[in-house]
Amino acid sequence: MEASRSALPRRWLLVLLTLQAPLAWAAEPPKLDAANTAWMLTASVLVLFMTLPGLALFYGGLVRAKNVLSVLMQCFSITCVVTLAWVAAGYSLAFGDAGAANAWYGGFGKSFLSGVDFKALKGSIPETVFAMFQLTFAVITPALVLGAYAERVRFSGMLVFSVLWLLVVYVPIAHWVWGNGWLQKMGLLDFAGGTVVHTNAGVAALVCALVLGRRRGFPDTPMPPHNLTMTVAGACMLWVGWFGFNAGSALAADGSAGMAMLVTHIGAATGSLAWLLCEWARYGKPSVLGVVTGMVAGLGTITPASGFVGPLGALAIGAAAGAICFFATSYMKRALVDDSLDVFPVHGVGGILGTTLTGVFAAAYLGGVGYAEGMTMGKQVLVQLSGVLATALWSSVITFVVLKVSDALVGMRVTAEEETEGLDTVLHNEKGYNL
């Protein structure tokens, strides 16, 4: 009897400890996960690989031989100047905390990466790795834009434009969507950059093409790619690097990353084949340029959906990307808008299409992750369209302002004579080929 009484308090003690255990676990600080960290280090390298050398070679092969070095130089230099701007203020404005104003921008509390030290964590990975991963996105977005004004812009003007555009166009939208800003709180689904990267870059590219005007001789003078072998090599690098872009956006080595990688590959393959079939039916022959452009369209369009849809959604989105971006590109050429390397009809249209269709194929009965509580397909599509509209408005208006400021500061366009001679010689006193 005495033994039974003495056991009673111990039982109650065990019950109390059991009840308090979840509270203790909840209070534990975040811990570094080695597997997640290793994957995010790899993903960061893959996304940087997309710009250097992937995009550089892809764009470089598409221009004329007299301008190939200028495009390679632009991609390389953008990587450098964006890195410094990101360290100084970009990361803080995108992913800092501005308190009461945090819906709109991140503040300057993390300027020059203040507080991003050896011990700082972002979830289960070091904040240093998170900052580096996001930097690679910041690098490739203004690099995508340069495809619209290739072959006619001064190097100094390109540098000024890229830095200003990063800080006042890219960074605010990144904060709205990924930095706990107003679009993220609204419930916008953009896993890896349908609005932040592709819609943003595409709309900015269209503004650049319209404001800066056509290349000398366009459209009467033929301006075919000078080296499709280089372009295909760059496209292959983009395809491989894109796994870091999309699967890395899970910020963990988990099922979400695995599905993002799978649907990214499906979207790329489907988009490529859809473009090929459209081109084959219309022109009688499938082209190498078409098949790699369709791949890029598929990748850009699946990007916002990659963490939210399943294989069925990827097939539908990829097919839509290849067909719609093909016709958008054809229309742009007929409309005589000289978007040199088709940034808007591929990335802009793809980003808008992918962001919108994410609201459809995220549905659980279509193989997606399902909607948040209280959200329906119709409501989610409206949220997606709101995000697209906000991104397009901000990007178009502020890009126009940045172009005018850059032109006033250093000048944007080269002279007609310099353009005819070629930017490699005029701006860099070098030639891509000495044959």
PDB file of N, CA and C in Angstrom, residues 51 138 146 178 219 239 267 287 355 386 406 414:
ATOM      1  N   THR A  51      24.100  31.328 -65.208  1.00  0.00           N
ATOM      2  CA  THR A  51      24.543  32.594 -65.796  1.00  0.00           C
ATOM      3  C   THR A  51      25.928  32.455 -66.399  1.00  0.00           C
ATOM      4  N   ALA A 138      19.476  36.974 -58.061  1.00  0.00           N
ATOM      5  CA  ALA A 138      19.638  38.399 -58.340  1.00  0.00           C
ATOM      6  C   ALA A 138      20.593  38.634 -59.500  1.00  0.00           C
ATOM      7  N   LEU A 146      19.279  41.749 -70.481  1.00  0.00           N
ATOM      8  CA  LEU A 146      20.207  42.260 -71.489  1.00  0.00           C
ATOM      9  C   LEU A 146      19.954  41.662 -72.868  1.00  0.00           C
ATOM     10  N   TRP A 178       8.833  36.885 -51.620  1.00  0.00           N
ATOM     11  CA  TRP A 178       9.590  35.906 -50.833  1.00  0.00           C
ATOM     12  C   TRP A 178      10.057  36.434 -49.481  1.00  0.00           C
ATOM     13  N   PRO A 219      13.999  45.579 -89.508  1.00  0.00           N
ATOM     14  CA  PRO A 219      14.046  44.127 -89.735  1.00  0.00           C
ATOM     15  C   PRO A 219      14.539  43.735 -91.136  1.00  0.00           C
ATOM     16  N   TRP A 239      19.627  24.009 -68.751  1.00  0.00           N
ATOM     17  CA  TRP A 239      18.743  22.918 -68.351  1.00  0.00           C
ATOM     18  C   TRP A 239      19.258  22.259 -67.069  1.00  0.00           C
ATOM     19  N   GLY A 267       8.663  19.599 -67.574  1.00  0.00           N
ATOM     20  CA  GLY A 267       8.271  20.846 -68.215  1.00  0.00           C
ATOM     21  C   GLY A 267       9.218  21.249 -69.328  1.00  0.00           C
ATOM     22  N   SER A 287      13.772  23.338 -86.216  1.00  0.00           N
ATOM     23  CA  SER A 287      15.105  23.935 -86.143  1.00  0.00           C
ATOM     24  C   SER A 287      15.760  23.658 -84.797  1.00  0.00           C
ATOM     25  N   THR A 355       2.740  31.396 -63.853  1.00  0.00           N
ATOM     26  CA  THR A 355       2.207  31.891 -62.578  1.00  0.00           C
ATOM     27  C   THR A 355       0.696  31.717 -62.527  1.00  0.00           C
ATOM     28  N   SER A 386      -3.296  38.808 -59.723  1.00  0.00           N
ATOM     29  CA  SER A 386      -2.955  40.035 -59.005  1.00  0.00           C
ATOM     30  C   SER A 386      -1.448  40.186 -58.869  1.00  0.00           C
ATOM     31  N   SER A 406      19.608  56.345 -66.418  1.00  0.00           N
ATOM     32  CA  SER A 406      20.881  55.796 -66.916  1.00  0.00           C
ATOM     33  C   SER A 406      21.340  56.522 -68.175  1.00  0.00           C
ATOM     34  N   VAL A 414      24.823  53.224 -78.347  1.00  0.00           N
ATOM     35  CA  VAL A 414      26.007  53.573 -79.131  1.00  0.00           C
ATOM     36  C   VAL A 414      25.552  54.315 -80.392  1.00  0.00           C
TER      37      VAL A 414
END
